[in-house]
mmCIF file with all atom_site columns, C-alpha atoms in Angstrom:
data_model
loop_
_atom_site.group_PDB
_atom_site.id
_atom_site.type_symbol
_atom_site.label_atom_id
_atom_site.label_alt_id
_atom_site.label_comp_id
_atom_site.label_asym_id
_atom_site.label_entity_id
_atom_site.label_seq_id
_atom_site.pdbx_PDB_ins_code
_atom_site.Cartn_x
_atom_site.Cartn_y
_atom_site.Cartn_z
_atom_site.occupancy
_atom_site.B_iso_or_equiv
_atom_site.pdbx_formal_charge
_atom_site.auth_seq_id
_atom_site.auth_comp_id
_atom_site.auth_asym_id
_atom_site.auth_atom_id
_atom_site.pdbx_PDB_model_num
ATOM 1   C CA . UNK A 1 1   ? -77.916 245.110 1.416   1.00 53.00 ? 1   UNK A CA 1
ATOM 2   C CA . UNK A 1 2   ? -74.726 243.244 1.034   1.00 85.00 ? 2   UNK A CA 1
ATOM 3   C CA . UNK A 1 3   ? -74.061 239.762 0.105   1.00 93.00 ? 3   UNK A CA 1
ATOM 4   C CA . UNK A 1 4   ? -74.421 236.860 2.520   1.00 95.00 ? 4   UNK A CA 1
ATOM 5   C CA . UNK A 1 5   ? -71.792 237.285 5.374   1.00 95.00 ? 5   UNK A CA 1
ATOM 6   C CA . UNK A 1 6   ? -71.269 233.622 5.472   1.00 96.00 ? 6   UNK A CA 1
ATOM 7   C CA . UNK A 1 7   ? -70.588 233.528 1.600   1.00 97.00 ? 7   UNK A CA 1
ATOM 8   C CA . UNK A 1 8   ? -68.387 236.525 1.701   1.00 96.00 ? 8   UNK A CA 1
ATOM 9   C CA . UNK A 1 9   ? -66.228 234.970 4.582   1.00 97.00 ? 9   UNK A CA 1
ATOM 10  C CA . UNK A 1 10  ? -66.095 231.741 2.509   1.00 97.00 ? 10  UNK A CA 1
ATOM 11  C CA . UNK A 1 11  ? -64.941 233.543 -0.618  1.00 97.00 ? 11  UNK A CA 1
ATOM 12  C CA . UNK A 1 12  ? -62.337 235.581 1.339   1.00 97.00 ? 12  UNK A CA 1
ATOM 13  C CA . UNK A 1 13  ? -60.932 232.518 3.144   1.00 97.00 ? 13  UNK A CA 1
ATOM 14  C CA . UNK A 1 14  ? -60.464 230.973 -0.325  1.00 97.00 ? 14  UNK A CA 1
ATOM 15  C CA . UNK A 1 15  ? -58.807 233.968 -1.827  1.00 97.00 ? 15  UNK A CA 1
ATOM 16  C CA . UNK A 1 16  ? -61.606 233.955 -4.561  1.00 97.00 ? 16  UNK A CA 1
ATOM 17  C CA . UNK A 1 17  ? -61.386 236.551 -7.196  1.00 97.00 ? 17  UNK A CA 1
ATOM 18  C CA . UNK A 1 18  ? -65.085 237.749 -7.826  1.00 97.00 ? 18  UNK A CA 1
ATOM 19  C CA . UNK A 1 19  ? -67.233 240.742 -8.240  1.00 96.00 ? 19  UNK A CA 1
ATOM 20  C CA . UNK A 1 20  ? -70.543 241.636 -6.838  1.00 95.00 ? 20  UNK A CA 1
ATOM 21  C CA . UNK A 1 21  ? -73.064 242.583 -9.627  1.00 92.00 ? 21  UNK A CA 1
ATOM 22  C CA . UNK A 1 22  ? -76.156 244.643 -8.609  1.00 87.00 ? 22  UNK A CA 1
ATOM 23  C CA . UNK A 1 23  ? -79.482 244.206 -10.575 1.00 86.00 ? 23  UNK A CA 1
ATOM 24  C CA . UNK A 1 24  ? -83.163 245.174 -10.341 1.00 75.00 ? 24  UNK A CA 1
ATOM 25  C CA . UNK A 1 25  ? -85.027 243.151 -7.731  1.00 77.00 ? 25  UNK A CA 1
ATOM 26  C CA . UNK A 1 26  ? -85.806 239.645 -9.071  1.00 75.00 ? 26  UNK A CA 1
ATOM 27  C CA . UNK A 1 27  ? -86.969 236.323 -7.771  1.00 77.00 ? 27  UNK A CA 1
ATOM 28  C CA . UNK A 1 28  ? -86.100 232.778 -9.367  1.00 73.00 ? 28  UNK A CA 1
ATOM 29  C CA . UNK A 1 29  ? -82.596 232.344 -10.934 1.00 70.00 ? 29  UNK A CA 1
ATOM 30  C CA . UNK A 1 30  ? -83.956 232.505 -14.435 1.00 71.00 ? 30  UNK A CA 1
ATOM 31  C CA . UNK A 1 31  ? -85.663 235.784 -13.922 1.00 69.00 ? 31  UNK A CA 1
ATOM 32  C CA . UNK A 1 32  ? -82.635 237.053 -12.206 1.00 75.00 ? 32  UNK A CA 1
ATOM 33  C CA . UNK A 1 33  ? -80.411 236.184 -15.304 1.00 73.00 ? 33  UNK A CA 1
ATOM 34  C CA . UNK A 1 34  ? -82.920 238.291 -17.439 1.00 74.00 ? 34  UNK A CA 1
ATOM 35  C CA . UNK A 1 35  ? -82.901 241.088 -14.799 1.00 74.00 ? 35  UNK A CA 1
ATOM 36  C CA . UNK A 1 36  ? -79.124 241.174 -14.854 1.00 80.00 ? 36  UNK A CA 1
ATOM 37  C CA . UNK A 1 37  ? -78.683 240.917 -18.493 1.00 78.00 ? 37  UNK A CA 1
ATOM 38  C CA . UNK A 1 38  ? -76.744 237.846 -18.572 1.00 85.00 ? 38  UNK A CA 1
ATOM 39  C CA . UNK A 1 39  ? -76.987 234.529 -20.391 1.00 85.00 ? 39  UNK A CA 1
ATOM 40  C CA . UNK A 1 40  ? -79.316 232.174 -18.442 1.00 85.00 ? 40  UNK A CA 1
ATOM 41  C CA . UNK A 1 41  ? -76.852 229.197 -18.916 1.00 88.00 ? 41  UNK A CA 1
ATOM 42  C CA . UNK A 1 42  ? -74.210 231.357 -17.056 1.00 93.00 ? 42  UNK A CA 1
ATOM 43  C CA . UNK A 1 43  ? -76.554 231.756 -14.111 1.00 92.00 ? 43  UNK A CA 1
ATOM 44  C CA . UNK A 1 44  ? -76.129 228.870 -11.518 1.00 95.00 ? 44  UNK A CA 1
ATOM 45  C CA . UNK A 1 45  ? -79.107 227.962 -9.303  1.00 95.00 ? 45  UNK A CA 1
ATOM 46  C CA . UNK A 1 46  ? -79.226 225.812 -6.221  1.00 96.00 ? 46  UNK A CA 1
ATOM 47  C CA . UNK A 1 47  ? -81.449 222.941 -5.329  1.00 96.00 ? 47  UNK A CA 1
ATOM 48  C CA . UNK A 1 48  ? -81.258 221.650 -1.855  1.00 98.00 ? 48  UNK A CA 1
ATOM 49  C CA . UNK A 1 49  ? -82.007 217.987 -1.177  1.00 98.00 ? 49  UNK A CA 1
ATOM 50  C CA . UNK A 1 50  ? -82.118 215.512 1.815   1.00 97.00 ? 50  UNK A CA 1
ATOM 51  C CA . UNK A 1 51  ? -82.186 212.021 2.712   1.00 96.00 ? 51  UNK A CA 1
ATOM 52  C CA . UNK A 1 52  ? -81.422 210.111 5.907   1.00 94.00 ? 52  UNK A CA 1
ATOM 53  C CA . UNK A 1 53  ? -77.742 210.703 5.405   1.00 95.00 ? 53  UNK A CA 1
ATOM 54  C CA . UNK A 1 54  ? -77.933 214.548 5.323   1.00 96.00 ? 54  UNK A CA 1
ATOM 55  C CA . UNK A 1 55  ? -78.360 217.541 3.015   1.00 97.00 ? 55  UNK A CA 1
ATOM 56  C CA . UNK A 1 56  ? -76.795 217.997 -0.567  1.00 97.00 ? 56  UNK A CA 1
ATOM 57  C CA . UNK A 1 57  ? -77.004 221.056 -2.637  1.00 98.00 ? 57  UNK A CA 1
ATOM 58  C CA . UNK A 1 58  ? -77.202 220.379 -6.524  1.00 98.00 ? 58  UNK A CA 1
ATOM 59  C CA . UNK A 1 59  ? -75.895 223.239 -8.646  1.00 98.00 ? 59  UNK A CA 1
ATOM 60  C CA . UNK A 1 60  ? -76.855 223.615 -12.315 1.00 96.00 ? 60  UNK A CA 1
ATOM 61  C CA . UNK A 1 61  ? -77.627 226.247 -14.911 1.00 95.00 ? 61  UNK A CA 1
ATOM 62  C CA . UNK A 1 62  ? -80.743 228.275 -14.168 1.00 91.00 ? 62  UNK A CA 1
ATOM 63  C CA . UNK A 1 63  ? -82.682 227.058 -17.237 1.00 90.00 ? 63  UNK A CA 1
ATOM 64  C CA . UNK A 1 64  ? -81.930 223.445 -16.428 1.00 93.00 ? 64  UNK A CA 1
ATOM 65  C CA . UNK A 1 65  ? -84.163 220.908 -14.622 1.00 94.00 ? 65  UNK A CA 1
ATOM 66  C CA . UNK A 1 66  ? -82.506 218.516 -12.113 1.00 96.00 ? 66  UNK A CA 1
ATOM 67  C CA . UNK A 1 67  ? -82.583 214.852 -13.070 1.00 95.00 ? 67  UNK A CA 1
ATOM 68  C CA . UNK A 1 68  ? -83.244 213.688 -9.483  1.00 96.00 ? 68  UNK A CA 1
ATOM 69  C CA . UNK A 1 69  ? -83.429 209.953 -10.266 1.00 95.00 ? 69  UNK A CA 1
ATOM 70  C CA . UNK A 1 70  ? -80.065 210.131 -12.105 1.00 92.00 ? 70  UNK A CA 1
ATOM 71  C CA . UNK A 1 71  ? -78.474 212.079 -9.131  1.00 95.00 ? 71  UNK A CA 1
ATOM 72  C CA . UNK A 1 72  ? -79.639 209.460 -6.648  1.00 96.00 ? 72  UNK A CA 1
ATOM 73  C CA . UNK A 1 73  ? -78.346 206.759 -8.861  1.00 93.00 ? 73  UNK A CA 1
ATOM 74  C CA . UNK A 1 74  ? -75.013 208.512 -9.271  1.00 91.00 ? 74  UNK A CA 1
ATOM 75  C CA . UNK A 1 75  ? -74.536 209.120 -5.557  1.00 93.00 ? 75  UNK A CA 1
ATOM 76  C CA . UNK A 1 76  ? -76.236 205.957 -4.272  1.00 94.00 ? 76  UNK A CA 1
ATOM 77  C CA . UNK A 1 77  ? -78.793 208.154 -2.214  1.00 95.00 ? 77  UNK A CA 1
ATOM 78  C CA . UNK A 1 78  ? -82.450 208.467 -1.839  1.00 96.00 ? 78  UNK A CA 1
ATOM 79  C CA . UNK A 1 79  ? -82.501 212.401 -1.993  1.00 97.00 ? 79  UNK A CA 1
ATOM 80  C CA . UNK A 1 80  ? -85.741 214.487 -1.934  1.00 97.00 ? 80  UNK A CA 1
ATOM 81  C CA . UNK A 1 81  ? -86.360 218.188 -2.317  1.00 96.00 ? 81  UNK A CA 1
ATOM 82  C CA . UNK A 1 82  ? -86.127 220.144 0.930   1.00 95.00 ? 82  UNK A CA 1
ATOM 83  C CA . UNK A 1 83  ? -89.207 222.179 1.878   1.00 90.00 ? 83  UNK A CA 1
ATOM 84  C CA . UNK A 1 84  ? -88.909 225.977 1.520   1.00 86.00 ? 84  UNK A CA 1
ATOM 85  C CA . UNK A 1 85  ? -89.497 226.462 5.220   1.00 88.00 ? 85  UNK A CA 1
ATOM 86  C CA . UNK A 1 86  ? -86.454 224.380 5.997   1.00 91.00 ? 86  UNK A CA 1
ATOM 87  C CA . UNK A 1 87  ? -84.115 226.679 3.905   1.00 93.00 ? 87  UNK A CA 1
ATOM 88  C CA . UNK A 1 88  ? -84.332 229.640 6.320   1.00 92.00 ? 88  UNK A CA 1
ATOM 89  C CA . UNK A 1 89  ? -82.749 227.522 8.953   1.00 94.00 ? 89  UNK A CA 1
ATOM 90  C CA . UNK A 1 90  ? -79.924 226.290 6.673   1.00 95.00 ? 90  UNK A CA 1
ATOM 91  C CA . UNK A 1 91  ? -79.331 229.580 5.179   1.00 96.00 ? 91  UNK A CA 1
ATOM 92  C CA . UNK A 1 92  ? -80.112 232.192 7.977   1.00 95.00 ? 92  UNK A CA 1
ATOM 93  C CA . UNK A 1 93  ? -78.085 234.856 6.360   1.00 95.00 ? 93  UNK A CA 1
ATOM 94  C CA . UNK A 1 94  ? -79.951 234.682 3.050   1.00 95.00 ? 94  UNK A CA 1
ATOM 95  C CA . UNK A 1 95  ? -83.432 236.038 1.984   1.00 92.00 ? 95  UNK A CA 1
ATOM 96  C CA . UNK A 1 96  ? -85.892 233.295 1.031   1.00 90.00 ? 96  UNK A CA 1
ATOM 97  C CA . UNK A 1 97  ? -85.417 232.325 -2.641  1.00 88.00 ? 97  UNK A CA 1
ATOM 98  C CA . UNK A 1 98  ? -81.966 233.809 -2.864  1.00 92.00 ? 98  UNK A CA 1
ATOM 99  C CA . UNK A 1 99  ? -79.745 230.831 -1.803  1.00 94.00 ? 99  UNK A CA 1
ATOM 100 C CA . UNK A 1 100 ? -76.238 231.008 -3.100  1.00 96.00 ? 100 UNK A CA 1
ATOM 101 C CA . UNK A 1 101 ? -75.227 228.109 -5.271  1.00 96.00 ? 101 UNK A CA 1
ATOM 102 C CA . UNK A 1 102 ? -72.191 227.354 -3.032  1.00 97.00 ? 102 UNK A CA 1
ATOM 103 C CA . UNK A 1 103 ? -73.509 224.867 -0.501  1.00 96.00 ? 103 UNK A CA 1
ATOM 104 C CA . UNK A 1 104 ? -69.853 224.223 0.626   1.00 97.00 ? 104 UNK A CA 1
ATOM 105 C CA . UNK A 1 105 ? -69.826 227.705 2.048   1.00 97.00 ? 105 UNK A CA 1
ATOM 106 C CA . UNK A 1 106 ? -72.485 226.422 4.469   1.00 97.00 ? 106 UNK A CA 1
ATOM 107 C CA . UNK A 1 107 ? -70.913 223.100 5.275   1.00 95.00 ? 107 UNK A CA 1
ATOM 108 C CA . UNK A 1 108 ? -73.130 221.283 2.731   1.00 96.00 ? 108 UNK A CA 1
ATOM 109 C CA . UNK A 1 109 ? -71.987 218.713 0.290   1.00 96.00 ? 109 UNK A CA 1
ATOM 110 C CA . UNK A 1 110 ? -72.181 220.224 -3.161  1.00 97.00 ? 110 UNK A CA 1
ATOM 111 C CA . UNK A 1 111 ? -72.833 218.364 -6.376  1.00 97.00 ? 111 UNK A CA 1
ATOM 112 C CA . UNK A 1 112 ? -72.437 220.494 -9.719  1.00 97.00 ? 112 UNK A CA 1
ATOM 113 C CA . UNK A 1 113 ? -73.474 220.043 -13.126 1.00 97.00 ? 113 UNK A CA 1
ATOM 114 C CA . UNK A 1 114 ? -70.889 219.416 -15.814 1.00 95.00 ? 114 UNK A CA 1
ATOM 115 C CA . UNK A 1 115 ? -72.791 221.978 -17.953 1.00 95.00 ? 115 UNK A CA 1
ATOM 116 C CA . UNK A 1 116 ? -71.043 224.718 -15.997 1.00 96.00 ? 116 UNK A CA 1
ATOM 117 C CA . UNK A 1 117 ? -67.719 223.610 -17.448 1.00 94.00 ? 117 UNK A CA 1
ATOM 118 C CA . UNK A 1 118 ? -68.855 224.989 -20.845 1.00 94.00 ? 118 UNK A CA 1
ATOM 119 C CA . UNK A 1 119 ? -69.249 228.658 -19.869 1.00 95.00 ? 119 UNK A CA 1
ATOM 120 C CA . UNK A 1 120 ? -66.428 231.257 -19.081 1.00 96.00 ? 120 UNK A CA 1
ATOM 121 C CA . UNK A 1 121 ? -68.312 233.180 -16.459 1.00 96.00 ? 121 UNK A CA 1
ATOM 122 C CA . UNK A 1 122 ? -70.557 231.893 -13.591 1.00 97.00 ? 122 UNK A CA 1
ATOM 123 C CA . UNK A 1 123 ? -72.993 233.874 -11.592 1.00 96.00 ? 123 UNK A CA 1
ATOM 124 C CA . UNK A 1 124 ? -74.639 232.951 -8.358  1.00 96.00 ? 124 UNK A CA 1
ATOM 125 C CA . UNK A 1 125 ? -77.230 234.536 -5.976  1.00 94.00 ? 125 UNK A CA 1
ATOM 126 C CA . UNK A 1 126 ? -75.466 236.616 -3.415  1.00 94.00 ? 126 UNK A CA 1
ATOM 127 C CA . UNK A 1 127 ? -77.918 235.778 -0.615  1.00 94.00 ? 127 UNK A CA 1
ATOM 128 C CA . UNK A 1 128 ? -80.456 238.492 -1.563  1.00 93.00 ? 128 UNK A CA 1
ATOM 129 C CA . UNK A 1 129 ? -82.691 239.374 -4.574  1.00 90.00 ? 129 UNK A CA 1
ATOM 130 C CA . UNK A 1 130 ? -80.503 242.363 -5.752  1.00 91.00 ? 130 UNK A CA 1
ATOM 131 C CA . UNK A 1 131 ? -76.808 241.009 -6.054  1.00 94.00 ? 131 UNK A CA 1
ATOM 132 C CA . UNK A 1 132 ? -75.031 238.329 -7.765  1.00 94.00 ? 132 UNK A CA 1
ATOM 133 C CA . UNK A 1 133 ? -71.488 237.098 -7.446  1.00 96.00 ? 133 UNK A CA 1
ATOM 134 C CA . UNK A 1 134 ? -69.638 236.857 -10.704 1.00 97.00 ? 134 UNK A CA 1
ATOM 135 C CA . UNK A 1 135 ? -66.479 234.830 -11.094 1.00 97.00 ? 135 UNK A CA 1
ATOM 136 C CA . UNK A 1 136 ? -64.570 232.947 -13.870 1.00 97.00 ? 136 UNK A CA 1
ATOM 137 C CA . UNK A 1 137 ? -65.286 229.283 -14.329 1.00 97.00 ? 137 UNK A CA 1
ATOM 138 C CA . UNK A 1 138 ? -61.605 228.592 -13.025 1.00 97.00 ? 138 UNK A CA 1
ATOM 139 C CA . UNK A 1 139 ? -62.658 230.219 -9.657  1.00 97.00 ? 139 UNK A CA 1
ATOM 140 C CA . UNK A 1 140 ? -65.860 228.325 -9.445  1.00 97.00 ? 140 UNK A CA 1
ATOM 141 C CA . UNK A 1 141 ? -63.911 225.135 -10.225 1.00 97.00 ? 141 UNK A CA 1
ATOM 142 C CA . UNK A 1 142 ? -61.370 225.919 -7.550  1.00 97.00 ? 142 UNK A CA 1
ATOM 143 C CA . UNK A 1 143 ? -64.061 226.427 -5.021  1.00 97.00 ? 143 UNK A CA 1
ATOM 144 C CA . UNK A 1 144 ? -65.712 223.193 -6.007  1.00 96.00 ? 144 UNK A CA 1
ATOM 145 C CA . UNK A 1 145 ? -62.433 221.101 -5.831  1.00 95.00 ? 145 UNK A CA 1
ATOM 146 C CA . UNK A 1 146 ? -63.283 217.694 -4.204  1.00 94.00 ? 146 UNK A CA 1
ATOM 147 C CA . UNK A 1 147 ? -67.034 218.029 -4.751  1.00 95.00 ? 147 UNK A CA 1
ATOM 148 C CA . UNK A 1 148 ? -68.699 215.612 -7.159  1.00 94.00 ? 148 UNK A CA 1
ATOM 149 C CA . UNK A 1 149 ? -69.742 216.683 -10.568 1.00 94.00 ? 149 UNK A CA 1
ATOM 150 C CA . UNK A 1 150 ? -71.582 215.024 -13.343 1.00 92.00 ? 150 UNK A CA 1
ATOM 151 C CA . UNK A 1 151 ? -74.379 215.441 -15.943 1.00 93.00 ? 151 UNK A CA 1
ATOM 152 C CA . UNK A 1 152 ? -77.165 216.009 -13.239 1.00 94.00 ? 152 UNK A CA 1
ATOM 153 C CA . UNK A 1 153 ? -79.481 218.315 -15.238 1.00 95.00 ? 153 UNK A CA 1
ATOM 154 C CA . UNK A 1 154 ? -80.996 218.833 -18.522 1.00 92.00 ? 154 UNK A CA 1
ATOM 155 C CA . UNK A 1 155 ? -81.824 221.870 -20.515 1.00 86.00 ? 155 UNK A CA 1
ATOM 156 C CA . UNK A 1 156 ? -85.587 222.554 -20.319 1.00 75.00 ? 156 UNK A CA 1
ATOM 157 C CA . UNK A 1 157 ? -85.867 223.549 -23.876 1.00 66.00 ? 157 UNK A CA 1
ATOM 158 C CA . UNK A 1 158 ? -84.025 220.415 -25.208 1.00 57.00 ? 158 UNK A CA 1
ATOM 159 C CA . UNK A 1 159 ? -86.196 218.232 -22.816 1.00 50.00 ? 159 UNK A CA 1
ATOM 160 C CA . UNK A 1 160 ? -89.432 219.648 -24.322 1.00 49.00 ? 160 UNK A CA 1
ATOM 161 C CA . UNK A 1 161 ? -88.158 219.242 -27.791 1.00 44.00 ? 161 UNK A CA 1
ATOM 162 C CA . UNK A 1 162 ? -87.317 215.522 -27.158 1.00 44.00 ? 162 UNK A CA 1
ATOM 163 C CA . UNK A 1 163 ? -90.904 215.027 -25.623 1.00 49.00 ? 163 UNK A CA 1
ATOM 164 C CA . UNK A 1 164 ? -92.612 216.506 -28.608 1.00 45.00 ? 164 UNK A CA 1
ATOM 165 C CA . UNK A 1 165 ? -90.896 213.812 -30.947 1.00 38.00 ? 165 UNK A CA 1
#
């Protein structure tokens, strides 16, 4: 299987320097990072949200949890998680659970987490459960130009440590 045709076209149209990385079958971004032997902070996951204004994709490191209240306040929106059944309509060329963290390739506003500025390499799902897209942070930032970014997620381990105090 190859990567999502729509994602591949988007990357080509933007003259993106990337490589496709194959890995054993895995589901969920954190598991995929382990399966592909990459640091989980470099694996970007997508969370799709919606309100009356439309869809938004939030992109963050796979080990992080979205801070939805903060995102809503930052964007002045009332976003809620999209149901899994809706995702297949939005990403018809992707396998369920393998949505690329590149909403703009699908005409969707994309908000990305500033934590992705701290890693040299970024990996995203390729639209299936066996291939990732690997690109340098500069390529990712070039693709995300004009899309909002902020601290929209928190590291789950840090959050749990804070709660235990």
